[in-house]
Amino acid sequence: MALFLVLAFVASFAGAAAVHRIAQKGRTFAQSEITIPRGDTILFTNEDEYLHQIYVDSKDMSVDSPEQAQGQTIEVNFPRPGTFPVRCHIHPKMLLTVRVE
Ligand SMILES: [Cu+2]
């Protein structure tokens, strides 16, 4: 019985979602695109001295974060497959393309 519980515990973590980190630095995202499995989370950390913000506006996903001071991290989960542009209201040129498989 104890062995069964251990195996069930391991199995439940084998498919666990991962976390990716992308900085906002120099008024841009540290990378312009990323491909992740469905259910993963991206942590966006503001490494600039000015404010940033995160938004996604697509038919399958809508995110609109508060303004993000230097050093603050915003966490965004991507539960659905598709291609999602991640942007910043404050800096319209900032664009990260997230492909969720
Ligand atoms: Cu910004």
Short mmCIF file of N, CA and C and ligand atoms in Angstrom, two decimals:
data_model
loop_
_atom_site.label_atom_id
_atom_site.label_comp_id
_atom_site.label_asym_id
_atom_site.label_seq_id
_atom_site.Cartn_x
_atom_site.Cartn_y
_atom_site.Cartn_z
N MET A 1 0.84 -1.20 0.00
CA MET A 1 0.00 0.00 0.00
C MET A 1 0.88 1.26 0.00
N ALA A 2 1.89 1.24 0.85
CA ALA A 2 2.78 2.40 0.92
C ALA A 2 3.50 2.62 -0.42
N LEU A 3 3.92 1.52 -1.05
CA LEU A 3 4.62 1.63 -2.33
C LEU A 3 3.69 2.24 -3.38
N PHE A 4 2.46 1.78 -3.38
CA PHE A 4 1.48 2.32 -4.35
C PHE A 4 1.35 3.83 -4.18
N LEU A 5 1.29 4.29 -2.96
CA LEU A 5 1.13 5.72 -2.70
C LEU A 5 2.34 6.50 -3.21
N VAL A 6 3.53 5.93 -3.03
CA VAL A 6 4.74 6.61 -3.51
C VAL A 6 4.73 6.71 -5.03
N LEU A 7 4.36 5.63 -5.71
CA LEU A 7 4.32 5.64 -7.17
C LEU A 7 3.29 6.65 -7.68
N ALA A 8 2.15 6.70 -7.04
CA ALA A 8 1.11 7.64 -7.45
C ALA A 8 1.61 9.08 -7.28
N PHE A 9 2.35 9.30 -6.23
CA PHE A 9 2.90 10.63 -5.95
C PHE A 9 3.90 11.04 -7.04
N VAL A 10 4.78 10.12 -7.41
CA VAL A 10 5.78 10.40 -8.46
C VAL A 10 5.08 10.65 -9.79
N ALA A 11 4.08 9.81 -10.10
CA ALA A 11 3.38 9.94 -11.39
C ALA A 11 2.68 11.29 -11.49
N SER A 12 2.16 11.76 -10.39
CA SER A 12 1.42 13.02 -10.45
C SER A 12 2.35 14.20 -10.74
N PHE A 13 3.63 14.03 -10.45
CA PHE A 13 4.57 15.11 -10.72
C PHE A 13 5.27 14.98 -12.06
N ALA A 14 5.21 13.79 -12.68
CA ALA A 14 5.91 13.58 -13.94
C ALA A 14 5.39 14.52 -15.02
N GLY A 15 4.09 14.82 -14.99
CA GLY A 15 3.52 15.70 -16.00
C GLY A 15 3.33 17.11 -15.50
N ALA A 16 4.01 17.44 -14.43
CA ALA A 16 3.79 18.75 -13.80
C ALA A 16 4.24 19.87 -14.73
N ALA A 17 3.54 20.96 -14.63
CA ALA A 17 3.85 22.11 -15.46
C ALA A 17 5.17 22.75 -15.02
N ALA A 18 5.89 23.29 -15.97
CA ALA A 18 7.17 23.93 -15.69
C ALA A 18 7.00 25.44 -15.61
N VAL A 19 8.05 26.07 -15.11
CA VAL A 19 8.07 27.52 -14.99
C VAL A 19 9.23 28.06 -15.82
N HIS A 20 8.98 29.09 -16.59
CA HIS A 20 10.01 29.73 -17.42
C HIS A 20 10.17 31.16 -16.93
N ARG A 21 11.37 31.69 -17.07
CA ARG A 21 11.62 33.07 -16.61
C ARG A 21 12.07 33.93 -17.78
N ILE A 22 11.41 35.05 -17.96
CA ILE A 22 11.81 35.99 -19.01
C ILE A 22 11.85 37.39 -18.39
N ALA A 23 12.99 38.02 -18.50
CA ALA A 23 13.12 39.37 -17.94
C ALA A 23 12.61 40.41 -18.92
N GLN A 24 12.16 41.53 -18.37
CA GLN A 24 11.92 42.73 -19.16
C GLN A 24 13.10 43.65 -18.85
N LYS A 25 13.87 43.94 -19.89
CA LYS A 25 15.09 44.71 -19.67
C LYS A 25 15.40 45.56 -20.90
N GLY A 26 15.75 46.83 -20.69
CA GLY A 26 16.04 47.72 -21.82
C GLY A 26 14.82 47.96 -22.68
N ARG A 27 13.65 48.06 -22.05
CA ARG A 27 12.36 48.26 -22.74
C ARG A 27 12.08 47.17 -23.76
N THR A 28 12.54 45.95 -23.47
CA THR A 28 12.24 44.82 -24.36
C THR A 28 12.19 43.55 -23.52
N PHE A 29 11.60 42.50 -24.09
CA PHE A 29 11.67 41.20 -23.43
C PHE A 29 13.03 40.58 -23.74
N ALA A 30 13.56 39.82 -22.80
CA ALA A 30 14.89 39.24 -22.97
C ALA A 30 14.94 38.27 -24.14
N GLN A 31 13.81 37.74 -24.56
CA GLN A 31 13.75 36.96 -25.79
C GLN A 31 12.46 37.33 -26.50
N SER A 32 12.44 37.14 -27.85
CA SER A 32 11.28 37.61 -28.61
C SER A 32 10.24 36.52 -28.80
N GLU A 33 10.64 35.26 -28.58
CA GLU A 33 9.65 34.19 -28.69
C GLU A 33 10.05 33.01 -27.82
N ILE A 34 9.03 32.22 -27.47
CA ILE A 34 9.27 31.03 -26.67
C ILE A 34 8.18 30.03 -27.00
N THR A 35 8.54 28.74 -27.00
CA THR A 35 7.55 27.67 -27.20
C THR A 35 7.50 26.84 -25.93
N ILE A 36 6.31 26.66 -25.42
CA ILE A 36 6.15 25.95 -24.14
C ILE A 36 4.99 24.96 -24.25
N PRO A 37 5.01 23.94 -23.40
CA PRO A 37 3.84 23.05 -23.36
C PRO A 37 2.66 23.71 -22.65
N ARG A 38 1.48 23.29 -23.01
CA ARG A 38 0.26 23.81 -22.38
C ARG A 38 0.33 23.60 -20.86
N GLY A 39 -0.10 24.59 -20.13
CA GLY A 39 -0.12 24.49 -18.67
C GLY A 39 1.10 25.10 -17.99
N ASP A 40 2.13 25.43 -18.78
CA ASP A 40 3.32 26.03 -18.19
C ASP A 40 3.06 27.49 -17.81
N THR A 41 3.96 28.00 -16.98
CA THR A 41 3.85 29.36 -16.48
C THR A 41 5.11 30.13 -16.85
N ILE A 42 4.94 31.40 -17.21
CA ILE A 42 6.10 32.27 -17.44
C ILE A 42 6.12 33.33 -16.35
N LEU A 43 7.29 33.51 -15.75
CA LEU A 43 7.49 34.56 -14.75
C LEU A 43 8.22 35.72 -15.43
N PHE A 44 7.60 36.88 -15.42
CA PHE A 44 8.19 38.08 -16.04
C PHE A 44 8.72 38.97 -14.93
N THR A 45 10.02 39.21 -14.93
CA THR A 45 10.61 40.07 -13.91
C THR A 45 11.11 41.36 -14.53
N ASN A 46 10.69 42.47 -13.96
CA ASN A 46 11.08 43.79 -14.46
C ASN A 46 12.49 44.13 -13.97
N GLU A 47 13.45 44.09 -14.89
CA GLU A 47 14.83 44.42 -14.55
C GLU A 47 15.19 45.84 -15.00
N ASP A 48 14.19 46.62 -15.36
CA ASP A 48 14.41 48.02 -15.70
C ASP A 48 14.09 48.89 -14.50
N GLU A 49 14.51 50.16 -14.59
CA GLU A 49 14.19 51.06 -13.48
C GLU A 49 12.86 51.77 -13.70
N TYR A 50 12.22 51.53 -14.84
CA TYR A 50 10.89 52.12 -15.06
C TYR A 50 9.83 51.03 -15.03
N LEU A 51 8.58 51.46 -15.04
CA LEU A 51 7.45 50.52 -14.94
C LEU A 51 7.28 49.72 -16.22
N HIS A 52 6.85 48.49 -16.05
CA HIS A 52 6.34 47.70 -17.16
C HIS A 52 4.96 47.18 -16.78
N GLN A 53 4.44 46.33 -17.65
CA GLN A 53 3.10 45.79 -17.47
C GLN A 53 3.01 44.65 -18.45
N ILE A 54 2.10 43.72 -18.24
CA ILE A 54 1.93 42.58 -19.13
C ILE A 54 0.49 42.50 -19.58
N TYR A 55 0.27 42.39 -20.89
CA TYR A 55 -1.08 42.06 -21.32
C TYR A 55 -1.10 41.11 -22.51
N VAL A 56 -2.14 40.29 -22.54
CA VAL A 56 -2.40 39.38 -23.65
C VAL A 56 -3.86 39.60 -24.02
N ASP A 57 -4.11 39.88 -25.28
CA ASP A 57 -5.48 40.11 -25.72
C ASP A 57 -5.73 39.27 -26.97
N SER A 58 -6.21 38.05 -26.77
CA SER A 58 -6.53 37.18 -27.91
C SER A 58 -7.84 36.49 -27.60
N LYS A 59 -8.40 35.79 -28.59
CA LYS A 59 -9.73 35.22 -28.35
C LYS A 59 -9.68 34.09 -27.32
N ASP A 60 -8.53 33.44 -27.17
CA ASP A 60 -8.43 32.33 -26.23
C ASP A 60 -7.81 32.70 -24.89
N MET A 61 -7.37 33.92 -24.77
CA MET A 61 -6.68 34.27 -23.53
C MET A 61 -6.65 35.78 -23.34
N SER A 62 -6.93 36.21 -22.11
CA SER A 62 -6.92 37.64 -21.81
C SER A 62 -6.25 37.89 -20.47
N VAL A 63 -5.19 38.66 -20.49
CA VAL A 63 -4.45 39.01 -19.28
C VAL A 63 -4.19 40.50 -19.33
N ASP A 64 -4.34 41.18 -18.21
CA ASP A 64 -4.04 42.61 -18.15
C ASP A 64 -3.52 42.90 -16.74
N SER A 65 -2.21 42.89 -16.59
CA SER A 65 -1.63 42.97 -15.25
C SER A 65 -1.59 44.41 -14.75
N PRO A 66 -1.44 44.58 -13.44
CA PRO A 66 -1.16 45.92 -12.91
C PRO A 66 0.23 46.38 -13.36
N GLU A 67 0.51 47.66 -13.14
CA GLU A 67 1.85 48.17 -13.44
C GLU A 67 2.85 47.51 -12.50
N GLN A 68 4.04 47.32 -13.03
CA GLN A 68 5.01 46.45 -12.39
C GLN A 68 6.28 47.26 -12.15
N ALA A 69 6.59 47.50 -10.89
CA ALA A 69 7.77 48.29 -10.55
C ALA A 69 9.05 47.47 -10.74
N GLN A 70 10.17 48.15 -10.70
CA GLN A 70 11.48 47.48 -10.81
C GLN A 70 11.57 46.33 -9.81
N GLY A 71 12.01 45.18 -10.29
CA GLY A 71 12.21 44.02 -9.41
C GLY A 71 10.97 43.17 -9.21
N GLN A 72 9.82 43.67 -9.61
CA GLN A 72 8.60 42.89 -9.42
C GLN A 72 8.44 41.83 -10.51
N THR A 73 7.85 40.69 -10.10
CA THR A 73 7.62 39.59 -11.03
C THR A 73 6.13 39.37 -11.21
N ILE A 74 5.73 39.18 -12.45
CA ILE A 74 4.34 38.84 -12.77
C ILE A 74 4.32 37.44 -13.35
N GLU A 75 3.36 36.66 -12.86
CA GLU A 75 3.26 35.26 -13.23
C GLU A 75 2.08 35.08 -14.17
N VAL A 76 2.32 34.47 -15.33
CA VAL A 76 1.23 34.24 -16.29
C VAL A 76 1.21 32.77 -16.67
N ASN A 77 0.07 32.13 -16.46
CA ASN A 77 -0.10 30.73 -16.84
C ASN A 77 -0.73 30.66 -18.23
N PHE A 78 -0.30 29.66 -19.02
CA PHE A 78 -0.82 29.48 -20.38
C PHE A 78 -1.50 28.11 -20.47
N PRO A 79 -2.80 28.07 -20.15
CA PRO A 79 -3.51 26.78 -20.09
C PRO A 79 -3.96 26.23 -21.44
N ARG A 80 -4.01 27.09 -22.48
CA ARG A 80 -4.56 26.64 -23.77
C ARG A 80 -3.50 26.69 -24.86
N PRO A 81 -3.57 25.74 -25.82
CA PRO A 81 -2.65 25.79 -26.95
C PRO A 81 -2.98 26.97 -27.87
N GLY A 82 -1.96 27.45 -28.56
CA GLY A 82 -2.15 28.55 -29.50
C GLY A 82 -0.94 29.44 -29.52
N THR A 83 -1.04 30.55 -30.26
CA THR A 83 0.03 31.54 -30.35
C THR A 83 -0.48 32.83 -29.73
N PHE A 84 0.25 33.31 -28.72
CA PHE A 84 -0.23 34.44 -27.95
C PHE A 84 0.81 35.57 -27.92
N PRO A 85 0.44 36.75 -28.43
CA PRO A 85 1.34 37.90 -28.30
C PRO A 85 1.24 38.48 -26.88
N VAL A 86 2.39 38.59 -26.24
CA VAL A 86 2.47 39.20 -24.90
C VAL A 86 3.07 40.59 -25.07
N ARG A 87 2.37 41.60 -24.55
CA ARG A 87 2.80 42.98 -24.77
C ARG A 87 2.80 43.77 -23.48
N CYS A 88 3.21 45.04 -23.61
CA CYS A 88 3.26 45.98 -22.48
C CYS A 88 2.55 47.27 -22.91
N HIS A 89 1.54 47.67 -22.15
CA HIS A 89 0.80 48.90 -22.50
C HIS A 89 1.71 50.13 -22.51
N ILE A 90 2.71 50.12 -21.65
CA ILE A 90 3.55 51.31 -21.47
C ILE A 90 4.55 51.46 -22.61
N HIS A 91 5.01 50.33 -23.16
CA HIS A 91 6.00 50.33 -24.24
C HIS A 91 5.44 49.51 -25.41
N PRO A 92 4.75 50.17 -26.33
CA PRO A 92 4.05 49.45 -27.40
C PRO A 92 4.96 48.61 -28.30
N LYS A 93 6.27 48.88 -28.29
CA LYS A 93 7.16 48.09 -29.14
C LYS A 93 7.54 46.75 -28.50
N MET A 94 7.24 46.58 -27.22
CA MET A 94 7.60 45.32 -26.55
C MET A 94 6.66 44.21 -27.02
N LEU A 95 7.26 43.11 -27.49
CA LEU A 95 6.45 41.98 -27.95
C LEU A 95 7.18 40.68 -27.70
N LEU A 96 6.49 39.77 -27.05
CA LEU A 96 6.98 38.39 -26.89
C LEU A 96 5.91 37.49 -27.49
N THR A 97 6.30 36.62 -28.41
CA THR A 97 5.36 35.66 -28.98
C THR A 97 5.49 34.34 -28.23
N VAL A 98 4.41 33.92 -27.61
CA VAL A 98 4.41 32.66 -26.86
C VAL A 98 3.63 31.61 -27.66
N ARG A 99 4.30 30.54 -28.04
CA ARG A 99 3.62 29.43 -28.71
C ARG A 99 3.39 28.34 -27.68
N VAL A 100 2.13 28.01 -27.48
CA VAL A 100 1.77 26.99 -26.49
C VAL A 100 1.32 25.75 -27.24
N GLU A 101 2.01 24.63 -26.99
CA GLU A 101 1.73 23.38 -27.72
C GLU A 101 0.81 22.47 -26.90
CU CU B 1 7.09 48.04 -20.67
#
